[in-house]
Coordinates of C-alpha atoms in Angstrom, one line a residue:
X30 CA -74.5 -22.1 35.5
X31 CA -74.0 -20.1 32.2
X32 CA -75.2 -22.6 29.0
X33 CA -72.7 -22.0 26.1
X34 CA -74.7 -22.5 22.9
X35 CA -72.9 -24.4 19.5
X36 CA -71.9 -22.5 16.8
X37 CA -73.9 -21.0 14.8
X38 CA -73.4 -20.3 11.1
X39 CA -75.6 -17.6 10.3
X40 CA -75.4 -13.7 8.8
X41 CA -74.0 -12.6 12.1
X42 CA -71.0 -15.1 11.6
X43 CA -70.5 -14.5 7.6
X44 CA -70.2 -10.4 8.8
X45 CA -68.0 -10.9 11.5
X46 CA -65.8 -13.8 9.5
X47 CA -65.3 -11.4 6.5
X48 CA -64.2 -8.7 9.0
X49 CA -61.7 -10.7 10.6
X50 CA -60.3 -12.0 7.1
X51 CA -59.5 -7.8 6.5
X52 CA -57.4 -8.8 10.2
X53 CA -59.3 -6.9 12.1
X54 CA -58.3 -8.9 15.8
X55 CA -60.3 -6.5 18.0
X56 CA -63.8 -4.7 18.2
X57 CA -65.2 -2.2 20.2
X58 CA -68.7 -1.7 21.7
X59 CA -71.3 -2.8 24.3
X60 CA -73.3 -6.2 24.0
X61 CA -77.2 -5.5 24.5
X62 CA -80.2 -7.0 23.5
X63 CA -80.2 -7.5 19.5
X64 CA -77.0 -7.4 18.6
X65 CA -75.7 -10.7 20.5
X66 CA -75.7 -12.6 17.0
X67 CA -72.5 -9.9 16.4
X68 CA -71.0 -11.3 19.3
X69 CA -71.3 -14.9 19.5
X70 CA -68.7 -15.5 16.6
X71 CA -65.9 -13.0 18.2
X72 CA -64.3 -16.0 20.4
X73 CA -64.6 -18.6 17.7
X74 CA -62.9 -15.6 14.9
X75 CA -60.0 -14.9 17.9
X76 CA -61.7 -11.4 18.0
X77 CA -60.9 -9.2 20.8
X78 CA -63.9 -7.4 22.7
X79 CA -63.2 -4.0 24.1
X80 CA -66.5 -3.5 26.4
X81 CA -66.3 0.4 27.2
X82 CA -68.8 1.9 29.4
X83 CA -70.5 3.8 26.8
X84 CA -70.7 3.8 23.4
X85 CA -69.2 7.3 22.6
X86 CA -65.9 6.0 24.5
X87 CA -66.4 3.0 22.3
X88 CA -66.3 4.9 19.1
X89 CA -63.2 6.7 20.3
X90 CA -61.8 3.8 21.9
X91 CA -61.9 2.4 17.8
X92 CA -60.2 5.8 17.1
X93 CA -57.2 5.5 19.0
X94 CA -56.9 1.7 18.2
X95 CA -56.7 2.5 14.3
X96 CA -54.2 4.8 14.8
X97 CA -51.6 3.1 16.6
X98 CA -52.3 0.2 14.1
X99 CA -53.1 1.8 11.2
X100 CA -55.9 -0.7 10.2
X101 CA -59.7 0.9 10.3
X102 CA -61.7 1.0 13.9
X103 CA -64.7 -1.5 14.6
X104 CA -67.5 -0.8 16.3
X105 CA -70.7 -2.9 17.4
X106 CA -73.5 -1.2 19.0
X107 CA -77.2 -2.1 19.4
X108 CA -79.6 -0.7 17.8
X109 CA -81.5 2.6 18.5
X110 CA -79.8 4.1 21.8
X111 CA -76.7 2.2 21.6
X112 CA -76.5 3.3 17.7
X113 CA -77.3 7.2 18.3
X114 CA -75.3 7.4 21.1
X115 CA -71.6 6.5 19.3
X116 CA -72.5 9.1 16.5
X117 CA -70.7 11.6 18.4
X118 CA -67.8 9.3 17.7
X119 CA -68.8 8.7 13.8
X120 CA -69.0 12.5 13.4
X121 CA -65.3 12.9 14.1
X122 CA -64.2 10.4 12.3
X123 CA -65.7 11.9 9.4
X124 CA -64.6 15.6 10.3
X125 CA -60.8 13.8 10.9
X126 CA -60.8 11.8 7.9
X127 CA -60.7 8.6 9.5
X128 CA -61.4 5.0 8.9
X129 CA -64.4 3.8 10.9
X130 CA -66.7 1.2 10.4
X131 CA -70.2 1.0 12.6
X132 CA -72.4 -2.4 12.6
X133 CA -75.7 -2.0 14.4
X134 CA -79.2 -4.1 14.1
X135 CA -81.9 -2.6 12.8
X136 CA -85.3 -3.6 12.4
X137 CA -86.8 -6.9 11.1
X138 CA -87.2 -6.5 7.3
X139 CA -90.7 -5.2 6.3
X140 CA -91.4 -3.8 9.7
X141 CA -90.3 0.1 9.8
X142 CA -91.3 2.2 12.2
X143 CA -95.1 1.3 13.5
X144 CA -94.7 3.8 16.5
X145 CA -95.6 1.0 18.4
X146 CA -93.5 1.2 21.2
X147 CA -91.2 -1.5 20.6
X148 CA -87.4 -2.0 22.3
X149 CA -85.1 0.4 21.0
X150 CA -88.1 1.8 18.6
X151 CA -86.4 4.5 16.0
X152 CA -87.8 6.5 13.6
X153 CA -85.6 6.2 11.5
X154 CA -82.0 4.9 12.6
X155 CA -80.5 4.4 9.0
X156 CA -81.5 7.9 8.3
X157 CA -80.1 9.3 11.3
X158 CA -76.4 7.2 10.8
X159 CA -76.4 8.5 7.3
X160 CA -76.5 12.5 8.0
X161 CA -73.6 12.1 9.8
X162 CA -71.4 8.8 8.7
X163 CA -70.2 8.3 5.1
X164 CA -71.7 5.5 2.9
X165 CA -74.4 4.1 5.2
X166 CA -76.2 0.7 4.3
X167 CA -79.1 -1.0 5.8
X168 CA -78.3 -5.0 3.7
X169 CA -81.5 -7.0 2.9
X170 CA -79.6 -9.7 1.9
X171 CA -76.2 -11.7 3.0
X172 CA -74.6 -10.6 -0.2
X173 CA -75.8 -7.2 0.6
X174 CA -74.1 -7.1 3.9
X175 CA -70.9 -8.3 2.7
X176 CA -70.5 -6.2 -0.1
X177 CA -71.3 -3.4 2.2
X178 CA -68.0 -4.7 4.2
X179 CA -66.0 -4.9 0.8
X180 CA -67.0 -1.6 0.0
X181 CA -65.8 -0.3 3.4
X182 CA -62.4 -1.9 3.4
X183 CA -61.8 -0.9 -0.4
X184 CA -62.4 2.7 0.2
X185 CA -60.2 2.5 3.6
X186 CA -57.6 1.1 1.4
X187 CA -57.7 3.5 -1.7
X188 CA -59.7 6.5 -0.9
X189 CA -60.3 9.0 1.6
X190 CA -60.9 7.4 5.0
X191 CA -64.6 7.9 6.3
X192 CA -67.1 6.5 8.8
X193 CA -68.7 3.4 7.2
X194 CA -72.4 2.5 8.6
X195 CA -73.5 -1.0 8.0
X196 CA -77.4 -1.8 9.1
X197 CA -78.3 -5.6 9.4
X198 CA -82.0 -5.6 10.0
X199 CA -82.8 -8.7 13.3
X200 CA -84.3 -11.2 10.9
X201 CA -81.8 -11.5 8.6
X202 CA -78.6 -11.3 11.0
X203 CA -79.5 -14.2 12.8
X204 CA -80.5 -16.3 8.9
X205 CA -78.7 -19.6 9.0
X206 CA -76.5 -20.4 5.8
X207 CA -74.7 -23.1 5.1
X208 CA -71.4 -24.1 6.0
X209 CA -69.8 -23.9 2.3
X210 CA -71.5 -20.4 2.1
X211 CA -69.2 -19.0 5.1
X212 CA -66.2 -21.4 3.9
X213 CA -66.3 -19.0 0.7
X214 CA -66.3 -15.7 2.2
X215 CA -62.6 -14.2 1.9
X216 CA -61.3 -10.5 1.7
X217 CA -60.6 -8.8 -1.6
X218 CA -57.2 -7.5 -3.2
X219 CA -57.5 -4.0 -4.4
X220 CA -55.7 -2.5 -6.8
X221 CA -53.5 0.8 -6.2
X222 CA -55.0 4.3 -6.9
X223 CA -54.5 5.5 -10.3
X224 CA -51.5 8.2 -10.6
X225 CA -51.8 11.2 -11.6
X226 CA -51.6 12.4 -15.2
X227 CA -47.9 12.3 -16.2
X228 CA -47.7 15.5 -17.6
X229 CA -49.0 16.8 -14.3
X230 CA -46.4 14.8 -12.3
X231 CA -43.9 16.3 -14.7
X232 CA -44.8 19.6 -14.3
X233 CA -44.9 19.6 -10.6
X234 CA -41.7 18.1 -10.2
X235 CA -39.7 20.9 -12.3
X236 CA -41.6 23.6 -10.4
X237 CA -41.0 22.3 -7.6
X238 CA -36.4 21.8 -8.8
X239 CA -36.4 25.4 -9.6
X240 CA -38.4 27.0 -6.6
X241 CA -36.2 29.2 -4.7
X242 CA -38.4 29.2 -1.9
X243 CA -40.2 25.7 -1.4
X244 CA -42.3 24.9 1.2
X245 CA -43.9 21.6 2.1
X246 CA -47.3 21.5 4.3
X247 CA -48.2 17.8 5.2
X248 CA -51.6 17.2 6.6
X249 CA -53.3 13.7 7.6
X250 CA -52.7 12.1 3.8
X251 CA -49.5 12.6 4.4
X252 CA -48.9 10.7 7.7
X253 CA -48.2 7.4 5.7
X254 CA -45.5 8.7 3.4
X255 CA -42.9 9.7 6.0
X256 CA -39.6 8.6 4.4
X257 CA -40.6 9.6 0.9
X258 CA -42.0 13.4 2.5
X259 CA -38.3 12.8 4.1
X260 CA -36.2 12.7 1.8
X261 CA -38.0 15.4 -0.7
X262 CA -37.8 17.8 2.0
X263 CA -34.2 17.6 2.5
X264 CA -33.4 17.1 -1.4
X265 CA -35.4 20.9 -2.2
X266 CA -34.1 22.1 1.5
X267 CA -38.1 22.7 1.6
X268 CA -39.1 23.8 5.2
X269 CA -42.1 21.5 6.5
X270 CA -45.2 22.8 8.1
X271 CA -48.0 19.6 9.0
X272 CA -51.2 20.4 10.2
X273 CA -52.5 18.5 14.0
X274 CA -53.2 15.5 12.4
X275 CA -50.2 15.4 10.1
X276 CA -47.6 15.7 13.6
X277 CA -45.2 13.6 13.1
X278 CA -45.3 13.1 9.4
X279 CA -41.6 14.8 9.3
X280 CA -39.9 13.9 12.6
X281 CA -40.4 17.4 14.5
X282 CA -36.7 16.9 15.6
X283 CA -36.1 17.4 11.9
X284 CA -33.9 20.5 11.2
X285 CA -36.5 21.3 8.6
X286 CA -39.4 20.8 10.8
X287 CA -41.8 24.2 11.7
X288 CA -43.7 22.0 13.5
X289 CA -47.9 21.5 13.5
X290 CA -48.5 25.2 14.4
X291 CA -50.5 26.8 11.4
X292 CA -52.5 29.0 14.0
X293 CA -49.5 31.2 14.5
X294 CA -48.2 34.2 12.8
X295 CA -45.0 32.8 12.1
X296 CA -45.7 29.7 11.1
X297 CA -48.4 31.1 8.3
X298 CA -45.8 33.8 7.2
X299 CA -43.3 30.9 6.2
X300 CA -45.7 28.9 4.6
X301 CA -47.2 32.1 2.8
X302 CA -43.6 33.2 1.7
X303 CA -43.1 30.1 -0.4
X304 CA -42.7 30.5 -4.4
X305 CA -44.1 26.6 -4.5
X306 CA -46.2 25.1 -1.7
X307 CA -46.5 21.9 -2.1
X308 CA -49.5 20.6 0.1
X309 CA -50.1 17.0 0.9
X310 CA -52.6 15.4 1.9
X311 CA -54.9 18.7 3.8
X312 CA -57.7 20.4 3.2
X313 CA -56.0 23.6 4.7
X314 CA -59.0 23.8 7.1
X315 CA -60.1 27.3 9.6
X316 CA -59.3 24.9 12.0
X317 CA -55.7 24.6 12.0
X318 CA -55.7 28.1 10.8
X319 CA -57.7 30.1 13.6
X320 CA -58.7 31.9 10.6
X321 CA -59.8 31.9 7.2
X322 CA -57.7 30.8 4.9
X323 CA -53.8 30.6 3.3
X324 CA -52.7 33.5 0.7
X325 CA -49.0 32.1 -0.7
X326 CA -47.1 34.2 -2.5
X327 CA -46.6 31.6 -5.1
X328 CA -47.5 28.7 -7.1
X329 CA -49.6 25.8 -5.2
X330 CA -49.5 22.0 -6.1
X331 CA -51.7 19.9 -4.0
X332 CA -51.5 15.9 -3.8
X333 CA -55.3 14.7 -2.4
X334 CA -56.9 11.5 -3.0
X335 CA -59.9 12.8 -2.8
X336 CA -60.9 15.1 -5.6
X337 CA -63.0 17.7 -4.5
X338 CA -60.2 18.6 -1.8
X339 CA -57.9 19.3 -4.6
X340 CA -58.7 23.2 -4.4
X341 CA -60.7 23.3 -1.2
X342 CA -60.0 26.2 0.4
X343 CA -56.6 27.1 -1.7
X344 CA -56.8 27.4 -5.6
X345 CA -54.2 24.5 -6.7
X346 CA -52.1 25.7 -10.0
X347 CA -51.3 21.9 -10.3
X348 CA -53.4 19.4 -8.8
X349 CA -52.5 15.4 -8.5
X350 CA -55.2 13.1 -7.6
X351 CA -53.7 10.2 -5.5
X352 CA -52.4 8.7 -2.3
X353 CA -49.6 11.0 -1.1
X354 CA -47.5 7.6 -0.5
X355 CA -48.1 6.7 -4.2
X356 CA -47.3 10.5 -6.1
X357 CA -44.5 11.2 -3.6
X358 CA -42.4 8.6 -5.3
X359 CA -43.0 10.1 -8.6
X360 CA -41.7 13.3 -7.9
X361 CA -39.2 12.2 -7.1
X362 CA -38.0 10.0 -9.9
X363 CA -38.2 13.0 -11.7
X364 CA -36.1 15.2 -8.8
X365 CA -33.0 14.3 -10.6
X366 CA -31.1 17.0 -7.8
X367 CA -28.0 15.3 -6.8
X368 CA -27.3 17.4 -3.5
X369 CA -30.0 19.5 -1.6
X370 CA -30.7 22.9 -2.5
X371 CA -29.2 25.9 -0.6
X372 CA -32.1 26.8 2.8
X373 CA -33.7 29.5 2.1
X374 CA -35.2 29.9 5.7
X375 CA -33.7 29.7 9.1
X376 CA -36.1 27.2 10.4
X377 CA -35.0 27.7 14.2
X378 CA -35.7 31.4 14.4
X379 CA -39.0 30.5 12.8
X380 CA -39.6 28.1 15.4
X381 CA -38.2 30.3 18.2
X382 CA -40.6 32.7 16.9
X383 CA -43.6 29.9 17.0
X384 CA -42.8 29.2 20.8
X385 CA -42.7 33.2 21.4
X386 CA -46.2 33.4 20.6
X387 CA -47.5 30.1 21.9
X388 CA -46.0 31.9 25.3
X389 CA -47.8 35.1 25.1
X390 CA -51.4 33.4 23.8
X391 CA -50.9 30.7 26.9
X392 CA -48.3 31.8 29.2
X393 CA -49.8 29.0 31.9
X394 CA -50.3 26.9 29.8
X395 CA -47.1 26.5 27.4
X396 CA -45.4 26.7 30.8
X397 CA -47.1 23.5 31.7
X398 CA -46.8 22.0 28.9
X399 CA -43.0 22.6 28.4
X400 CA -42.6 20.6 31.3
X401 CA -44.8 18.4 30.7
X402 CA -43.2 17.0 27.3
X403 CA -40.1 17.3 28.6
X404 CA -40.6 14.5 31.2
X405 CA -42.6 12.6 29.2
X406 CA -41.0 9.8 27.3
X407 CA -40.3 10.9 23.1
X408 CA -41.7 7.5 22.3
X409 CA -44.5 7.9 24.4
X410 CA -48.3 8.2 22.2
X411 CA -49.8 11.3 23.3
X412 CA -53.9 11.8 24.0
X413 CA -55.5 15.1 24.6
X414 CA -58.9 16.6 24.5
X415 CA -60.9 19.6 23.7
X416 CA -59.0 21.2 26.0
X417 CA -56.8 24.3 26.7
X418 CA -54.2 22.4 28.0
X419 CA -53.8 20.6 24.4
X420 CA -54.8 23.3 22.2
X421 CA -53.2 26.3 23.5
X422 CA -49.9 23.6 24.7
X423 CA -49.2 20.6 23.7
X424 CA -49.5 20.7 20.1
X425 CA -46.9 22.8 20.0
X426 CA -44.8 21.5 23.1
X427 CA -44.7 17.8 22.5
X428 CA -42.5 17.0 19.8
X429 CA -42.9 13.9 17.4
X430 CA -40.4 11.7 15.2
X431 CA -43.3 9.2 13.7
X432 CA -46.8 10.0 12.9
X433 CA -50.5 8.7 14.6
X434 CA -49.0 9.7 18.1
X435 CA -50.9 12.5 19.1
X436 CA -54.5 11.8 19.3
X437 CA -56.5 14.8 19.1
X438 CA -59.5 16.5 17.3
X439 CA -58.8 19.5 16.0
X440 CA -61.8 19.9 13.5
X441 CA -64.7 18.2 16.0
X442 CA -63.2 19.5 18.9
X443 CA -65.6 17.0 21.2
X444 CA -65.2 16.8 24.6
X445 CA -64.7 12.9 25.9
X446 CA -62.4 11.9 22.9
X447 CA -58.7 12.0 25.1
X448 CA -59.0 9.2 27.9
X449 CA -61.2 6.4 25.8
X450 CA -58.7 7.3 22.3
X451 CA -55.8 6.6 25.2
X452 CA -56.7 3.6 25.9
X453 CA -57.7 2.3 22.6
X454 CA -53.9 3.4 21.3
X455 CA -52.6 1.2 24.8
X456 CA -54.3 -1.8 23.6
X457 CA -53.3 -1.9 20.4
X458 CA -49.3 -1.0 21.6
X459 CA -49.2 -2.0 24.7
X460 CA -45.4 -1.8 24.9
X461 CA -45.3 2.1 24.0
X462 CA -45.9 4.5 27.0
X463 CA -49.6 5.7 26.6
X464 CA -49.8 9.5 27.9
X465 CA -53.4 11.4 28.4
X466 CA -53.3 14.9 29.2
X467 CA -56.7 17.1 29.1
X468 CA -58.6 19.0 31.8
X469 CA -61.1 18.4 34.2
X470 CA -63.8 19.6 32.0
X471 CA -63.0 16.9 29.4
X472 CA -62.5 14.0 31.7
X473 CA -65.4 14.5 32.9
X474 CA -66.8 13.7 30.1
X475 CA -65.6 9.8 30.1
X476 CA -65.1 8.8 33.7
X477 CA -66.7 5.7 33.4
X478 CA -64.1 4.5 31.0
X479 CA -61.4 4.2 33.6
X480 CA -63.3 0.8 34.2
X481 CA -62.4 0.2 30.6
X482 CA -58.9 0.8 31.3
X483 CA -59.2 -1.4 34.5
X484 CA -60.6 -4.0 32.9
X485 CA -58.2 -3.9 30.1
X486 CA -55.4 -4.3 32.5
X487 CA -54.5 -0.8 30.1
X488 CA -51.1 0.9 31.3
X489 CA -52.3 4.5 30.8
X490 CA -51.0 7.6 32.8
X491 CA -54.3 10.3 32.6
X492 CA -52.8 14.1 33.4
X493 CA -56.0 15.8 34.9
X494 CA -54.9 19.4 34.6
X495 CA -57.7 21.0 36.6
X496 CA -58.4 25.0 35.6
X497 CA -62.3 24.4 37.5
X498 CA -64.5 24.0 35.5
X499 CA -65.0 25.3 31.5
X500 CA -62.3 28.2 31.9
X501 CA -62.5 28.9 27.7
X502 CA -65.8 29.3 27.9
X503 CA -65.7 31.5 30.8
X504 CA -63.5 33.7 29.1
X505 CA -65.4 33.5 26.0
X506 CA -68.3 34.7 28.5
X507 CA -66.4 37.5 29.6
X508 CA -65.8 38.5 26.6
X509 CA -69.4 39.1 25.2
X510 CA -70.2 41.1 28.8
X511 CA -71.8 37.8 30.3
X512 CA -71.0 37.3 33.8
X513 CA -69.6 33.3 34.4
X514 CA -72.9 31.0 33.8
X515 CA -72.3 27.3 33.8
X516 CA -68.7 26.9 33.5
X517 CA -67.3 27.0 37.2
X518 CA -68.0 23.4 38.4
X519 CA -67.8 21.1 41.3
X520 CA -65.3 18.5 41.6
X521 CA -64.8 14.7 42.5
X522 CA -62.2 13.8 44.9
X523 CA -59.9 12.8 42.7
X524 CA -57.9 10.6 44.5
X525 CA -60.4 8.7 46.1
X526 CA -62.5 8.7 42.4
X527 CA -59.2 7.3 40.4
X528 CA -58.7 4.5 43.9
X529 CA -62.8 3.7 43.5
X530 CA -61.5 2.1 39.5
X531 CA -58.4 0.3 41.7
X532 CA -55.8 3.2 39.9
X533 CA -53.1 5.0 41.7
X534 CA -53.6 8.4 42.3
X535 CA -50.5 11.3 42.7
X536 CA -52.2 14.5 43.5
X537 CA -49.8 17.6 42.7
X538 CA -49.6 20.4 45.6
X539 CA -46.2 22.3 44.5
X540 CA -45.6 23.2 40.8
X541 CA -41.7 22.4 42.1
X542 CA -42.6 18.9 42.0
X543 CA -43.9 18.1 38.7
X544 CA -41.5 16.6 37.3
X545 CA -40.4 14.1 40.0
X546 CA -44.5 13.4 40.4
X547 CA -44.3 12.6 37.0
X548 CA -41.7 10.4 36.8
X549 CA -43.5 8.1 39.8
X550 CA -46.6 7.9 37.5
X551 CA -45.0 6.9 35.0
X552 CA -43.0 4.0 36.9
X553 CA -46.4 3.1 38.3
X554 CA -48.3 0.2 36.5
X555 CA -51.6 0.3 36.2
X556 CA -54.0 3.2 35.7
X557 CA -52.7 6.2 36.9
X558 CA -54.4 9.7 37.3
X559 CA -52.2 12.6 38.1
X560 CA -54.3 15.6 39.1
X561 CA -52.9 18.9 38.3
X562 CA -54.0 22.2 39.8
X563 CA -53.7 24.9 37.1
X564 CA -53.5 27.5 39.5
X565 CA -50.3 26.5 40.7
X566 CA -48.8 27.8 37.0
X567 CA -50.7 31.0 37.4

């Protein structure tokens, strides 16, 4: 019979207490060893533990959850293995720009590494969390460790968002303190981001009335600013271009929408024909690009909240430091336009252009995809991978009104990230269809989190599209003269694989019937895994 110990009111209880008073209702991570003083306070706080089946899935798990509710990701690992194994997780955050916050044990104070062969012995675990995580702490007091949570929060509220690493060595998580001490613990107010200088904002905001050719490109910052990006699109008729992780942030239904496809010609071309870009919230990274670098034919005004992206990788002529959902409304006050400008660019043949090549790059694969979006549901959140079906497809076929509902790497560019993201986003909006579509190679990556989803009681439908193997990598083989080394792989039986975690299974053996396979996954409840042979769109 399992003996449930009282309450206890120690470090572990202050940390977790302070976390839920920022409303965080739901963690993710494994339970081991020396971190159990993390988890005994998560009923008592009406905290929701997400057990994934590794700690990578966990970190990407947090991923997905944060951006569905747009409140930073949680994650509790153990210390040594459990720690090193969800940086994978930590570096995309910090390569995606978002919020993140690991807690892990360490060490009892005053004993570093003896080499002594202790559990979970590290050599240095703080070290290692810090070369790839933003601010990383290791507290050596309580007010340490909470002011290492303030910290967190108050940058995830006003700044850049980045992977915060909290260390709270063994003896001092499980210190007792007194009850008054954990009464007094609250969250912090903080205050707004300073705006920019006001002869900036004025400046901007007349080049930006009397462009002939404005163009807007809206990256991640931006994805929080959608009416106000809204509404000065259409007042300067200003095309918008948004980078992956800015889909969404001007519905891509929007007459004015190019879409999030940067790596094409056409796409660059519009952007680059601008007399004024405005760019918000992006770095303008080779990732979205495919290549180095933008070369407008005009004047550039970037919004950033952090400043050192303010001329990364573009020169900015005017450059305003802030939140794009705090400067946006400045502009335009001072847009004093009482009906749009005239277009200056027939966004549909641009688009139509956009598709054109997506075609010739991916034939199979924009083929696939095409039909793909066009069954699933508009509403739906959309997970993909590392993949080709993702990268060379659905970025450009799926087609967003709201923002945070593709989840995707496009700078990390892991493997593993689609199906634990997925199910993440599901708990935290469990009413919206949750859609994952990535190939075998991926999957494969993360199988055992389908026990996650099952456990979860998570609604997810998981596309397998199933090219045999690494098939980029192949072809990136090929092209260097290497004959195929590694990449053509064995496969599970997927149906019996997707039964063995109680999901349904719909295996697809006629491209004719995608769409009505489809439509039975997603009426299914449950998790479903729909395995897609990319030979049959070859």
């Amino acid at each position: 019979m399992t003996q449930v110990t009282e309450h206890r009111c120690n470090v572990g209880y202050a940390v977790m207490r302070l976390i839920r008073a920022y409303e965080i209702d739901t963690i993710f991570g494994i339970p081991g060893t020396h971190n159990l003083e993390f988890y005994r306070h998560l009923d008592k706080l009406g905290i929701h533990c997400v057990t994934t089946r590794h700690e990578q899935g966990a970190g990407y798990g947090a991923d997905g959850w944060s951006q569905r509710t747009g409140k930073p990701g949680v994650v509790i690992t153990t210390s040594g293995p459990g720690l090193l194994n969800v940086l994978s997780a930590v570096g995309t955050s910090f390569a995606e720009s978002r919020p993140l916050l690991v807690l892990a044990p360490g060490v009892s104070r005053g004993e570093g590494f003896a080499d002594n062969g202790t559990l979970h012995e590290t050599k240095d675990q703080l070290a290692a969390a810090a070369a790839i995580a933003g601010p990383s702490t290791r507290a050596e007091s309580l007010n340490e460790a909470l002011e290492a949570v303030h910290t967190a929060f108050a940058a995830f509220a006003a700044g850049r968002p980045r992977p915060h690493y909290l260390e709270i060595p063994l003896d001092l998580l499980e210190e007792e303190i007194s009850a008054s001490e954990a009464e007094a613990i609250a969250a912090r107010t903080f205050p707004a981001v300073a705006l920019p200088a006001v002869d900036d904002l004025d400046r901007a905001a007349t080049m930006l009335a009397v462009a002939s050719k404005p163009v807007i490109l809206a990256g991640g910052g931006a994805t929080g600013a959608q009416e106000d990006l809204t509404v000065l699109a259409e007042r300067l008729s200003a095309p918008v271009a948004t980078t992956i992780n800015g889909k969404g942030a001007l519905s891509e239904t929007h007459p004015l929408s190019l879409g999030s496809d940067l790596r094409f010609a056409s796409a660059r071309k519009a952007v680059e024909s601008s007399d004024v870009l405005l760019v918000a919230g992006s770095k303008v990274g080779v990732s979205e690009l495919w290549e180095a670098g933008l070369n407008p034919a005009g004047a550039v005004i970037r919004i950033d909240v952090e400043e050192s992206q303010l001329d990364k990788n573009l020169t900015a002529d005017i450059a305003l430091l802030g939140r794009v959902e705090a400067v946006l409304p400045e502009l335009l006050k001072r847009l004093d336009t009482e009906s749009p400008a005239k277009p200056w660019l027939d966004v549909r043949v641009v688009r139509d252009q956009i598709n054109r090549e997506a075609v010739d790059l991916a034939p199979a694969e924009m083929a696939l995809a095409q039909r793909l979006a066009a069954v699933i549901p508009e509403d739906a959140v959309v997970a993909g991978d590392s993949s080709q079906i993702t990268y060379y497809g659905m970025t450009t076929a799926v087609k967003h009104s709201g923002p945070k509902r593709f989840l995707y790497t496009p700078a990390y560019a892991t493997l593993g990230y689609g199906l634990p993201a997925a199910i993440g986003a599901k708990i935290a909006d469990p009413e919206r269809p949750v859609v994952c579509v990535l190939g075998d190679g991926a999957l494969m990556f993360a199988l055992q989190e389908f026990q996650t989803a099952a456990d979860q009681q998570a609604n997810v439908v998981v596309v397998c599209v199933d090219n045999g193997g690494y098939e980029e990598i192949k072809q990136n083989e090929a092209d260097r003269g290497i004959a195929p080394t590694g990449v053509v792989l064995g496969q599970p039986d997927w149906k019996m694989l997707i039964e063995a975690f109680g999901g349904t299974s719909f295996g697809l053996t006629d491209e004719k019937d995608l769409e009505s396979t489809m439509k039975q996954a997603l009426a299914a409840t449950g998790l479903v895994l729909v395995h897609v042979p990319m030979d049959l769109f070859r």
